[in-house]
Tab-separated table of C-alpha atoms and ligand atoms in Angstrom:
chain	number	residue	atom	x	y	z
I	1	MET	CA	-0.107	-0.084	-0.078
I	2	MET	CA	1.197	3.269	-1.082
I	3	PHE	CA	1.683	5.966	1.769
I	4	SER	CA	0.343	9.330	0.598
I	5	MET	CA	1.307	12.349	2.581
I	6	PRO	CA	-1.250	15.093	3.064
I	7	ASN	CA	-0.519	18.501	1.295
I	8	HIS	CA	0.151	20.455	4.420
I	9	TRP	CA	2.768	17.967	5.650
I	10	GLN	CA	4.649	18.149	2.178
I	11	GLU	CA	4.706	21.898	2.399
I	12	GLU	CA	5.903	21.755	5.928
I	13	LEU	CA	8.725	19.278	4.821
I	14	LEU	CA	9.591	21.608	1.945
I	15	LEU	CA	9.699	24.757	4.091
I	16	PHE	CA	11.954	22.913	6.799
I	17	LEU	CA	14.156	21.442	4.052
I	18	GLY	CA	14.348	24.846	2.128
I	19	THR	CA	15.401	26.626	5.433
I	20	VAL	CA	18.141	24.014	6.241
I	21	LEU	CA	19.324	24.269	2.490
I	22	ILE	CA	19.471	28.055	2.549
I	23	ALA	CA	21.204	28.190	5.847
I	24	SER	CA	23.741	25.467	4.808
I	25	LEU	CA	24.505	27.122	1.569
I	26	ALA	CA	24.960	30.600	3.366
I	27	GLY	CA	27.027	28.979	6.108
I	28	THR	CA	29.328	27.086	3.487
I	29	LEU	CA	29.916	30.518	1.601
I	30	ALA	CA	30.523	32.372	4.820
I	31	GLY	CA	32.585	29.532	6.286
I	32	GLN	CA	30.245	29.768	9.179
I	33	LEU	CA	28.169	26.430	8.700
I	34	LEU	CA	27.076	25.711	12.253
I	35	PRO	CA	26.113	29.262	13.209
I	36	CYS	CA	24.256	29.745	9.921
I	37	LEU	CA	22.301	26.426	10.526
I	38	LEU	CA	21.544	27.577	14.006
I	39	LEU	CA	20.305	30.825	12.560
I	40	GLY	CA	18.100	29.043	10.073
I	41	LEU	CA	16.537	26.920	12.511
I	42	LEU	CA	15.733	29.950	14.837
I	43	ALA	CA	14.198	31.743	11.975
I	44	TYR	CA	12.255	28.583	11.262
I	45	LEU	CA	11.043	28.512	14.907
I	46	GLY	CA	10.315	32.159	14.877
I	47	TRP	CA	8.116	31.825	11.877
I	48	HIS	CA	6.001	29.258	14.009
I	49	LEU	CA	5.720	31.233	16.782
I	50	TYR	CA	4.435	34.052	14.511
I	51	GLN	CA	1.880	31.658	12.935
I	52	LEU	CA	0.878	30.715	16.582
I	53	SER	CA	0.394	34.139	17.529
I	54	GLN	CA	-1.835	35.019	14.278
I	55	LEU	CA	-4.040	31.897	15.114
I	56	PRO	CA	-6.919	33.911	17.097
I	57	HIS	CA	-6.989	36.318	13.887
I	58	LEU	CA	-7.389	33.392	11.555
I	59	LEU	CA	-10.037	31.740	13.742
I	60	GLY	CA	-11.814	34.896	14.445
I	61	LYS	CA	-15.437	35.770	13.120
I	62	THR	CA	-14.243	36.856	9.796
I	63	GLY	CA	-11.350	34.334	9.415
I	64	GLN	CA	-9.287	37.208	8.309
I	65	GLY	CA	-6.774	39.662	9.658
I	66	GLY	CA	-3.551	37.503	9.630
I	67	PRO	CA	-1.020	36.070	6.928
I	68	ARG	CA	-2.301	33.015	4.945
I	69	PRO	CA	-1.388	29.960	7.028
I	70	VAL	CA	1.207	27.728	5.423
I	71	GLY	CA	2.165	24.146	5.949
I	72	LEU	CA	1.081	22.532	9.011
I	73	TRP	CA	-0.943	25.516	10.188
I	74	LYS	CA	-2.872	25.421	7.115
I	75	GLY	CA	-4.076	21.845	8.168
I	76	ILE	CA	-4.759	23.209	11.715
I	77	VAL	CA	-6.805	26.266	10.830
I	78	ARG	CA	-8.900	24.479	8.223
I	79	LYS	CA	-9.878	21.792	10.778
I	80	VAL	CA	-10.662	24.317	13.527
I	81	GLN	CA	-12.648	26.390	10.846
I	82	ASP	CA	-14.515	23.145	9.925
I	83	LEU	CA	-15.358	22.340	13.463
I	84	GLN	CA	-16.479	26.133	13.926
I	85	THR	CA	-18.819	26.044	10.958
I	86	SER	CA	-20.355	22.694	11.958
I	87	HIS	CA	-20.768	23.963	15.647
I	88	HIS	CA	-22.592	27.117	14.186
I	89	THR	CA	-24.823	25.005	11.935
I	90	ASP	CA	-25.867	22.890	15.020
I	91	ASN	CA	-26.577	25.863	17.063
I	92	ARG	CA	-28.632	27.401	14.303
I	93	ASP	CA	-30.492	24.223	14.155
I	94	ILE	CA	-31.131	24.102	17.926
I	95	SER	CA	-32.293	27.514	18.069
I	96	TRP	CA	-34.572	27.097	15.004
I	97	GLN	CA	-36.049	23.925	16.724
I	98	LEU	CA	-36.542	25.893	19.896
I	99	ASP	CA	-38.149	28.889	18.078
I	100	ARG	CA	-40.649	26.333	16.345
I	101	PHE	CA	-41.396	24.590	19.600
I	102	ARG	CA	-42.162	27.978	21.218
I	103	ASP	CA	-44.390	29.256	18.355
I	104	THR	CA	-46.320	25.982	18.418
I	105	VAL	CA	-46.877	26.079	22.210
I	106	SER	CA	-47.573	29.804	21.900
I	107	THR	CA	-50.374	29.260	19.431
I	108	LEU	CA	-51.950	26.606	21.515
I	109	PRO	CA	-55.493	27.587	22.685
I	110	ASP	CA	-54.508	25.587	26.124
I	111	ALA	CA	-52.494	27.408	28.761
I	112	VAL	CA	-49.019	25.848	29.271
I	113	ILE	CA	-46.950	26.827	32.450
I	114	ILE	CA	-43.563	25.373	33.282
I	115	LEU	CA	-42.896	25.463	37.117
I	116	ASP	CA	-39.447	25.200	38.710
I	117	PRO	CA	-38.797	23.121	41.611
I	118	SER	CA	-40.059	25.559	44.198
I	119	GLY	CA	-43.467	26.209	42.298
I	120	GLY	CA	-42.317	29.495	40.558
I	121	VAL	CA	-43.085	30.252	37.080
I	122	ASP	CA	-40.418	29.436	34.669
I	123	TRP	CA	-42.180	29.944	31.385
I	124	SER	CA	-45.541	30.226	30.079
I	125	ASN	CA	-47.481	30.728	26.784
I	126	PRO	CA	-49.837	33.690	25.955
I	127	ALA	CA	-52.827	31.533	26.579
I	128	ALA	CA	-51.732	31.289	30.257
I	129	GLY	CA	-52.350	35.109	30.384
I	130	ASN	CA	-55.964	34.710	29.057
I	131	LEU	CA	-57.034	31.599	31.111
I	132	LEU	CA	-55.107	32.129	34.108
I	133	ASP	CA	-53.810	35.601	34.366
I	134	VAL	CA	-50.131	34.331	34.493
I	135	ALA	CA	-48.453	36.565	31.841
I	136	TRP	CA	-44.911	35.761	30.976
I	137	PRO	CA	-42.012	37.285	31.454
I	138	ASP	CA	-43.732	39.472	34.155
I	139	SER	CA	-44.573	36.281	36.150
I	140	GLN	CA	-41.024	34.728	35.819
I	141	GLY	CA	-40.094	33.276	39.233
I	142	ARG	CA	-43.295	34.196	41.099
I	143	LEU	CA	-45.070	31.279	42.888
I	144	LEU	CA	-48.096	30.170	40.821
I	145	THR	CA	-50.142	29.871	44.208
I	146	ALA	CA	-49.560	33.674	44.527
I	147	LEU	CA	-50.573	34.360	41.021
I	148	VAL	CA	-53.681	32.079	40.957
I	149	PRO	CA	-54.960	32.230	44.525
I	150	ASP	CA	-57.292	29.337	44.249
I	151	PRO	CA	-57.168	27.225	47.280
I	152	VAL	CA	-58.211	24.126	45.408
I	153	LEU	CA	-55.271	24.534	42.893
I	154	GLY	CA	-52.880	24.992	46.038
I	155	GLU	CA	-54.022	21.937	47.776
I	156	PHE	CA	-53.725	19.988	44.474
I	157	LEU	CA	-50.278	21.121	43.730
I	158	ALA	CA	-49.157	20.620	47.371
I	159	SER	CA	-50.613	17.020	47.213
I	160	GLY	CA	-48.240	15.819	44.600
I	161	VAL	CA	-50.760	13.610	43.180
I	162	PHE	CA	-51.683	14.494	39.778
I	163	ALA	CA	-53.274	11.189	38.262
I	164	LEU	CA	-56.727	12.887	37.664
I	165	PRO	CA	-57.338	16.489	36.246
I	166	LEU	CA	-58.509	19.255	38.449
I	167	VAL	CA	-61.812	21.563	37.527
I	168	ILE	CA	-61.601	25.107	38.514
I	169	THR	CA	-63.104	28.369	37.547
I	170	SER	CA	-60.658	30.792	35.590
I	171	PRO	CA	-59.291	33.470	37.583
I	172	ALA	CA	-59.156	35.586	34.454
I	173	ASN	CA	-62.873	35.001	33.696
I	174	ARG	CA	-65.088	33.568	36.256
I	175	ALA	CA	-67.475	32.462	33.356
I	176	LYS	CA	-64.904	29.849	32.311
I	177	ILE	CA	-64.399	26.382	33.566
I	178	LEU	CA	-60.866	25.038	33.103
I	179	SER	CA	-59.514	21.496	33.436
I	180	VAL	CA	-55.993	21.433	34.850
I	181	PHE	CA	-53.456	18.728	34.230
I	182	ILE	CA	-50.145	18.547	36.053
I	183	THR	CA	-47.299	16.503	34.870
I	184	PRO	CA	-43.533	16.160	35.819
I	185	LEU	CA	-41.203	16.892	32.987
I	186	ALA	CA	-39.788	13.778	31.488
I	187	HIS	CA	-36.054	14.915	31.709
I	188	GLU	CA	-36.343	16.999	34.910
I	189	ALA	CA	-38.700	15.374	37.375
I	190	ASN	CA	-38.667	17.975	39.786
I	191	ARG	CA	-40.101	20.539	37.279
I	192	LEU	CA	-43.775	20.403	36.408
I	193	MET	CA	-45.743	21.347	33.258
I	194	LEU	CA	-49.116	22.547	34.098
I	195	VAL	CA	-51.764	22.549	31.175
I	196	ALA	CA	-55.243	24.248	31.635
I	197	ARG	CA	-57.872	23.732	28.952
I	198	ASP	CA	-61.199	25.723	28.648
I	199	ILE	CA	-63.806	23.136	29.111
I	200	THR	CA	-66.835	25.544	29.532
I	201	ARG	CA	-68.950	24.330	26.587
I	202	GLN	CA	-68.317	20.801	27.543
I	203	TYR	CA	-69.000	21.423	31.248
I	204	TYR	CA	-72.253	23.124	30.516
I	205	LEU	CA	-73.199	20.314	28.019
I	206	ASP	CA	-72.517	17.687	30.639
I	207	THR	CA	-74.746	19.456	33.233
I	208	ALA	CA	-77.497	20.006	30.585
I	209	ARG	CA	-77.335	16.417	29.846
I	210	ARG	CA	-77.532	15.189	33.369
I	211	ASP	CA	-80.418	17.575	34.047
I	212	PHE	CA	-82.096	16.179	30.937
I	213	VAL	CA	-82.022	12.613	32.018
I	214	ALA	CA	-83.086	13.589	35.376
I	215	ASN	CA	-85.966	15.551	33.875
I	216	VAL	CA	-86.880	12.759	31.509
I	217	SER	CA	-86.858	10.241	34.278
I	218	HIS	CA	-89.071	12.282	36.385
I	219	GLU	CA	-91.561	13.147	33.569
I	220	LEU	CA	-91.789	9.325	32.943
I	221	ARG	CA	-92.094	8.372	36.421
I	222	THR	CA	-95.170	10.377	37.177
I	223	PRO	CA	-97.440	8.601	34.723
I	224	LEU	CA	-95.855	5.226	35.546
I	225	THR	CA	-96.768	5.786	39.223
I	226	VAL	CA	-100.264	6.702	38.240
I	227	ILE	CA	-100.764	3.635	36.064
I	228	SER	CA	-99.192	1.320	38.621
I	229	GLY	CA	-101.458	2.735	41.478
I	230	LEU	CA	-104.681	2.231	39.225
I	231	ALA	CA	-103.545	-1.133	38.163
I	232	GLU	CA	-103.279	-2.301	41.957
I	233	GLN	CA	-106.778	-0.970	42.467
I	234	LEU	CA	-107.886	-3.052	39.523
I	235	ASN	CA	-106.272	-6.079	40.758
I	236	MET	CA	-108.356	-6.017	43.914
I	237	GLN	CA	-111.034	-6.893	41.578
I	238	THR	CA	-113.361	-3.996	41.933
I	239	SER	CA	-116.756	-4.768	40.689
I	240	ASP	CA	-118.085	-1.231	40.403
I	241	PRO	CA	-118.356	-0.586	36.672
I	242	ALA	CA	-117.781	3.127	37.005
I	243	THR	CA	-114.752	2.930	38.958
I	244	LEU	CA	-113.524	0.307	36.396
I	245	SER	CA	-114.169	2.626	33.528
I	246	ARG	CA	-112.694	5.620	35.249
I	247	SER	CA	-109.503	3.782	36.073
I	248	THR	CA	-109.253	2.465	32.414
I	249	GLU	CA	-109.575	5.741	31.145
I	250	LEU	CA	-106.936	7.209	33.556
I	251	ILE	CA	-104.423	4.472	32.609
I	252	LEU	CA	-105.061	5.138	28.848
I	253	GLN	CA	-104.541	9.054	29.300
I	254	GLN	CA	-101.117	8.338	31.339
I	255	ALA	CA	-100.121	5.686	28.584
I	256	LYS	CA	-101.012	8.233	25.868
I	257	ARG	CA	-98.943	11.008	27.786
I	258	MET	CA	-95.893	8.656	27.930
I	259	SER	CA	-96.161	7.542	24.456
I	260	GLU	CA	-96.339	11.371	23.384
I	261	LEU	CA	-93.263	12.100	25.364
I	262	VAL	CA	-91.095	9.146	24.038
I	263	SER	CA	-92.419	10.116	20.452
I	264	ASP	CA	-91.369	13.749	20.986
I	265	LEU	CA	-87.986	12.652	22.509
I	266	LEU	CA	-87.269	10.417	19.269
I	267	THR	CA	-88.351	13.470	17.015
I	268	LEU	CA	-85.898	15.553	18.836
I	269	SER	CA	-82.963	12.955	18.896
I	270	ARG	CA	-83.557	12.423	15.089
I	271	LEU	CA	-83.331	15.988	14.388
I	272	GLU	CA	-80.060	16.288	16.494
I	273	VAL	CA	-78.510	13.311	14.864
I	274	GLN	CA	-79.163	14.432	11.352
I	275	GLN	CA	-76.265	16.154	9.537
I	276	LYS	CA	-76.750	19.791	8.515
I	277	SER	CA	-77.675	18.917	5.027
I	278	PRO	CA	-80.573	21.403	4.371
I	279	PRO	CA	-83.716	19.666	3.187
I	280	ASP	CA	-84.840	21.011	-0.215
I	281	GLU	CA	-88.150	19.714	-1.351
I	282	HIS	CA	-90.839	22.018	-2.666
I	283	VAL	CA	-93.112	22.555	0.370
I	284	PRO	CA	-96.876	23.460	-0.815
I	285	ILE	CA	-97.536	26.101	1.952
I	286	ALA	CA	-101.155	26.654	1.296
I	287	LYS	CA	-102.085	22.977	1.494
I	288	LEU	CA	-99.954	22.446	4.504
I	289	LEU	CA	-101.480	25.487	6.520
I	290	ALA	CA	-104.958	24.459	5.727
I	291	THR	CA	-104.397	20.939	6.955
I	292	ILE	CA	-102.600	22.158	10.011
I	293	VAL	CA	-105.367	24.463	10.743
I	294	GLU	CA	-108.154	21.954	10.302
I	295	GLU	CA	-106.382	19.510	12.781
I	296	ALA	CA	-106.128	22.250	15.319
I	297	ARG	CA	-109.860	22.714	15.072
I	298	THR	CA	-110.241	19.165	15.920
I	299	LEU	CA	-107.885	19.540	18.786
I	300	SER	CA	-109.714	22.570	20.211
I	301	GLY	CA	-112.957	20.432	19.918
I	302	ALA	CA	-115.548	21.801	22.596
I	303	ALA	CA	-113.250	24.538	23.546
I	304	GLN	CA	-114.205	26.146	20.228
I	305	HIS	CA	-111.309	28.346	19.405
I	306	VAL	CA	-111.690	30.817	16.614
I	307	LEU	CA	-109.082	29.944	14.005
I	308	HIS	CA	-108.109	32.421	11.225
I	309	LEU	CA	-105.938	31.458	8.325
I	310	GLU	CA	-104.353	34.573	6.524
I	311	LEU	CA	-102.415	33.505	3.391
I	312	ARG	CA	-100.914	36.823	2.426
I	313	SER	CA	-98.686	35.436	-0.227
I	314	PRO	CA	-98.921	32.504	-2.715
I	315	ASP	CA	-95.109	31.821	-2.462
I	316	ASP	CA	-93.760	28.432	-1.330
I	317	ILE	CA	-90.622	27.655	0.321
I	318	ARG	CA	-87.875	25.013	-0.169
I	319	GLY	CA	-87.412	22.534	2.737
I	320	ASN	CA	-88.534	19.340	4.462
I	321	ALA	CA	-92.185	19.119	4.495
I	322	LYS	CA	-92.498	16.687	7.333
I	323	GLU	CA	-90.295	18.595	9.718
I	324	LEU	CA	-92.020	21.902	8.778
I	325	ARG	CA	-95.413	20.517	9.352
I	326	THR	CA	-94.251	19.113	12.811
I	327	ALA	CA	-92.787	22.608	13.776
I	328	PHE	CA	-95.922	24.729	12.421
I	329	SER	CA	-98.373	22.299	14.191
I	330	ASN	CA	-96.520	22.501	17.485
I	331	LEU	CA	-96.768	26.363	17.456
I	332	VAL	CA	-100.609	26.332	16.408
I	333	ASN	CA	-101.179	23.505	19.045
I	334	ASN	CA	-99.471	25.409	21.589
I	335	ALA	CA	-101.689	28.494	20.827
I	336	ILE	CA	-104.821	26.274	21.323
I	337	ARG	CA	-103.642	24.742	24.503
I	338	HIS	CA	-102.483	27.933	26.340
I	339	THR	CA	-105.540	29.947	25.047
I	340	PRO	CA	-108.976	29.921	26.897
I	341	ASN	CA	-111.940	28.514	25.237
I	342	GLN	CA	-113.346	30.486	22.177
I	343	ALA	CA	-110.327	32.709	22.052
I	344	GLU	CA	-108.898	33.626	18.696
I	345	VAL	CA	-105.887	32.099	17.085
I	346	THR	CA	-104.496	33.640	13.720
I	347	VAL	CA	-102.141	31.590	11.628
I	348	ARG	CA	-100.364	33.866	9.116
I	349	TRP	CA	-98.067	33.450	6.129
I	350	GLN	CA	-96.397	36.414	4.410
I	351	VAL	CA	-93.336	37.021	2.175
I	352	ASP	CA	-91.302	40.147	1.779
I	353	GLN	CA	-87.863	41.319	0.905
I	354	ALA	CA	-86.361	39.820	4.111
I	355	GLY	CA	-87.797	36.274	3.421
I	356	ALA	CA	-91.027	34.331	4.299
I	357	HIS	CA	-92.676	34.520	7.676
I	358	PHE	CA	-94.960	32.123	9.563
I	359	SER	CA	-96.531	33.297	12.463
I	360	VAL	CA	-99.006	32.131	15.078
I	361	THR	CA	-100.899	34.795	17.280
I	362	ASP	CA	-103.242	33.958	20.128
I	363	THR	CA	-105.057	35.994	22.628
I	364	GLY	CA	-104.202	33.623	25.478
I	365	GLU	CA	-102.232	33.886	28.931
I	366	GLY	CA	-99.111	35.362	27.499
I	367	ILE	CA	-95.511	34.942	28.666
I	368	ALA	CA	-93.459	36.837	31.161
I	369	PRO	CA	-90.279	38.255	29.627
I	370	ARG	CA	-87.925	36.286	31.880
I	371	HIS	CA	-89.083	32.817	30.490
I	372	ILE	CA	-88.825	33.863	26.825
I	373	PRO	CA	-85.127	33.253	26.395
I	374	ARG	CA	-85.540	29.725	27.918
I	375	LEU	CA	-88.776	28.522	26.188
I	376	THR	CA	-86.966	26.457	23.535
I	377	GLU	CA	-84.652	24.546	26.229
I	378	ARG	CA	-85.931	20.827	26.514
I	379	LEU	CA	-88.544	20.275	29.069
I	380	TYR	CA	-88.673	24.025	30.092
I	381	ARG	CA	-92.137	25.091	31.004
I	382	VAL	CA	-93.550	28.240	32.519
I	383	ASP	CA	-96.151	26.144	34.462
I	384	ALA	CA	-95.287	22.544	34.446
I	385	SER	CA	-98.568	21.254	35.975
I	386	HIS	CA	-100.694	23.524	33.757
I	387	SER	CA	-98.797	22.300	30.735
I	388	ARG	CA	-99.177	18.671	31.585
I	389	ASP	CA	-103.051	19.143	32.107
I	390	THR	CA	-103.068	20.602	28.658
I	391	GLY	CA	-101.226	17.654	27.270
I	392	GLY	CA	-97.831	19.292	26.578
I	393	THR	CA	-94.572	17.290	26.711
I	394	GLY	CA	-92.383	20.418	27.212
I	395	LEU	CA	-90.286	19.348	24.190
I	396	GLY	CA	-92.472	21.236	21.449
I	397	LEU	CA	-90.504	24.565	21.257
I	398	ALA	CA	-87.227	22.594	21.329
I	399	ILE	CA	-88.392	20.637	18.292
I	400	VAL	CA	-89.349	23.972	16.530
I	401	LYS	CA	-85.958	25.456	17.237
I	402	HIS	CA	-84.218	22.478	15.995
I	403	VAL	CA	-86.382	22.225	12.731
I	404	LEU	CA	-85.838	26.054	12.049
I	405	GLU	CA	-81.981	25.700	12.575
I	406	ARG	CA	-82.054	22.878	9.854
I	407	HIS	CA	-83.812	25.546	7.530
I	408	GLU	CA	-81.428	28.484	8.372
I	409	ALA	CA	-84.568	29.990	10.002
I	410	GLU	CA	-85.184	31.857	13.405
I	411	LEU	CA	-87.898	31.799	15.945
I	412	GLU	CA	-88.978	35.130	17.421
I	413	ILE	CA	-91.265	35.208	20.298
I	414	ILE	CA	-93.254	38.425	21.263
I	415	SER	CA	-95.552	37.925	24.284
I	416	THR	CA	-97.511	40.188	26.809
I	417	VAL	CA	-98.790	38.726	29.865
I	418	GLY	CA	-102.646	38.425	29.846
I	419	ARG	CA	-102.907	39.634	26.250
I	420	GLY	CA	-101.159	36.897	24.181
I	421	SER	CA	-98.327	35.857	22.217
I	422	THR	CA	-96.907	35.908	18.764
I	423	PHE	CA	-94.489	33.206	17.672
I	424	THR	CA	-92.826	33.945	14.140
I	425	CYS	CA	-90.547	31.650	12.260
I	426	HIS	CA	-88.544	33.988	9.764
I	427	PHE	CA	-87.002	31.928	6.771
I	428	PRO	CA	-84.305	33.452	4.502
I	429	SER	CA	-85.340	34.927	1.142
I	430	ALA	CA	-83.098	32.122	-0.576
I	431	ARG	CA	-85.639	29.446	0.629
I	432	VAL	CA	-88.531	31.200	-1.094
I	433	ILE	CA	-89.920	29.928	-4.247
N	501	ADP	P1	-95.260	22.159	25.985
N	501	ADP	O1	-95.516	20.967	25.464
N	501	ADP	O2	-95.354	22.237	27.663
N	501	ADP	O3	-96.204	23.305	25.425
N	501	ADP	P2	-93.267	23.558	24.603
N	501	ADP	O4	-91.999	23.356	24.388
N	501	ADP	O5	-94.198	23.639	23.461
N	501	ADP	O6	-93.832	22.666	25.739
N	501	ADP	O7	-93.523	25.080	25.171
N	501	ADP	C1	-92.789	25.370	26.305
N	501	ADP	C2	-93.471	26.286	27.354
N	501	ADP	O8	-93.767	27.580	26.641
N	501	ADP	C3	-94.957	25.799	27.712
N	501	ADP	O9	-94.856	24.813	28.640
N	501	ADP	C4	-95.593	27.072	27.952
N	501	ADP	O10	-95.312	27.417	29.280
N	501	ADP	C5	-95.102	28.159	27.007
N	501	ADP	N1	-95.793	28.384	25.911
N	501	ADP	C6	-95.590	27.758	24.725
N	501	ADP	N2	-96.462	28.248	23.827
N	501	ADP	C7	-97.108	29.170	24.621
N	501	ADP	C8	-98.237	30.029	24.154
N	501	ADP	N3	-98.791	30.289	22.912
N	501	ADP	N4	-98.805	30.856	25.139
N	501	ADP	C9	-98.358	30.894	26.450
N	501	ADP	N5	-97.347	29.950	26.780
N	501	ADP	C10	-96.759	29.212	25.798
């Protein structure tokens, strides 16, 4: 195998030999070989010392400012410069990665806080300012328990047991509910990372769901109690035909109420499950409203409500006929049920620049303003016992609201206690045919 010498070593050798040769020649000519050789070697050594003294310039920021390195120094300078370049590249990479990490954490909607071993704030993202009132860098080094003086959070931090998240109200906005997770950092177990997430919507949905299940259970239990009580009486083999007939009638009445409630629950859940694909069939309004008013007359029966149908426009709309029929008849039936006998109920259809409008005006009991925003909540009633007596399930207006949402329409309720109410469905003009 051939030995190949690196360039800078060759150069160094030539330099050394050249110095020795010149010194020998000069020494021979002058008859002072040894002193001249010594002088030459001193010059060679001096030149190396000079190169060494220039090294800081050569390795400085610009890499300029000294003589061009020769021989061994060329190799050394090149090697160190290579190391410097790769070190700079690594530093740039690390700083880029750090910037990217900070950017990502900064745009997170969740609050992220890094806590030092004594519970002081080491770093936090902007969301920590919005959700927990912990603004960095002002909060740097300050105790989290002092910045967020929530005793529950303080106890949680002191306990050191973070298996389950903690639910607290946001100190920055009392209307917000936060779920707080704490976890030790993987590489620095004595430092903690706190993540707080806004779960307000989820929290209220869960509460509404729990209330709803409780309310539905209550609604179903009442008729069931009546039915089982009556059935027990019948079991005692009562022979009185009048009692028998009355009991059977009551059982049927309660069973009907339960069946109506279940049917409305199914309608509501069907509407909720359906995707937001707007129904698009041609709905013949005149025919639909005539049928609804006719059915309402039958519902009124002996109560003899005076029903008016005002068709102020021949226009129809695009939508789902079955859903619209359910919504409109719910409003007309409500008017009948919440209006005294022989009172007037007007069903109106009109179309203008803003769109199409279906309204039901009654001259009944009216609704106090404080109830109006809550009427479309499931099972919300102004007067529960009265509503049950008149055959209401408490789900009618919730169904109306869902049907209208699917048609990009809105429900408007105007009411005066003792004078009556008007429920209007406003459809966008894009739906008018
Ligand atoms: P319900 O089946 O009990 O009528 P709804 O969801 O249809 O349930 O209505 C909710 C509540 O709104 C009713 O219990 C009643 O108190 C009130 N309400 C609805 N329509 C009228 C109306 N036309 N006049 C007065 N109150 C009404």
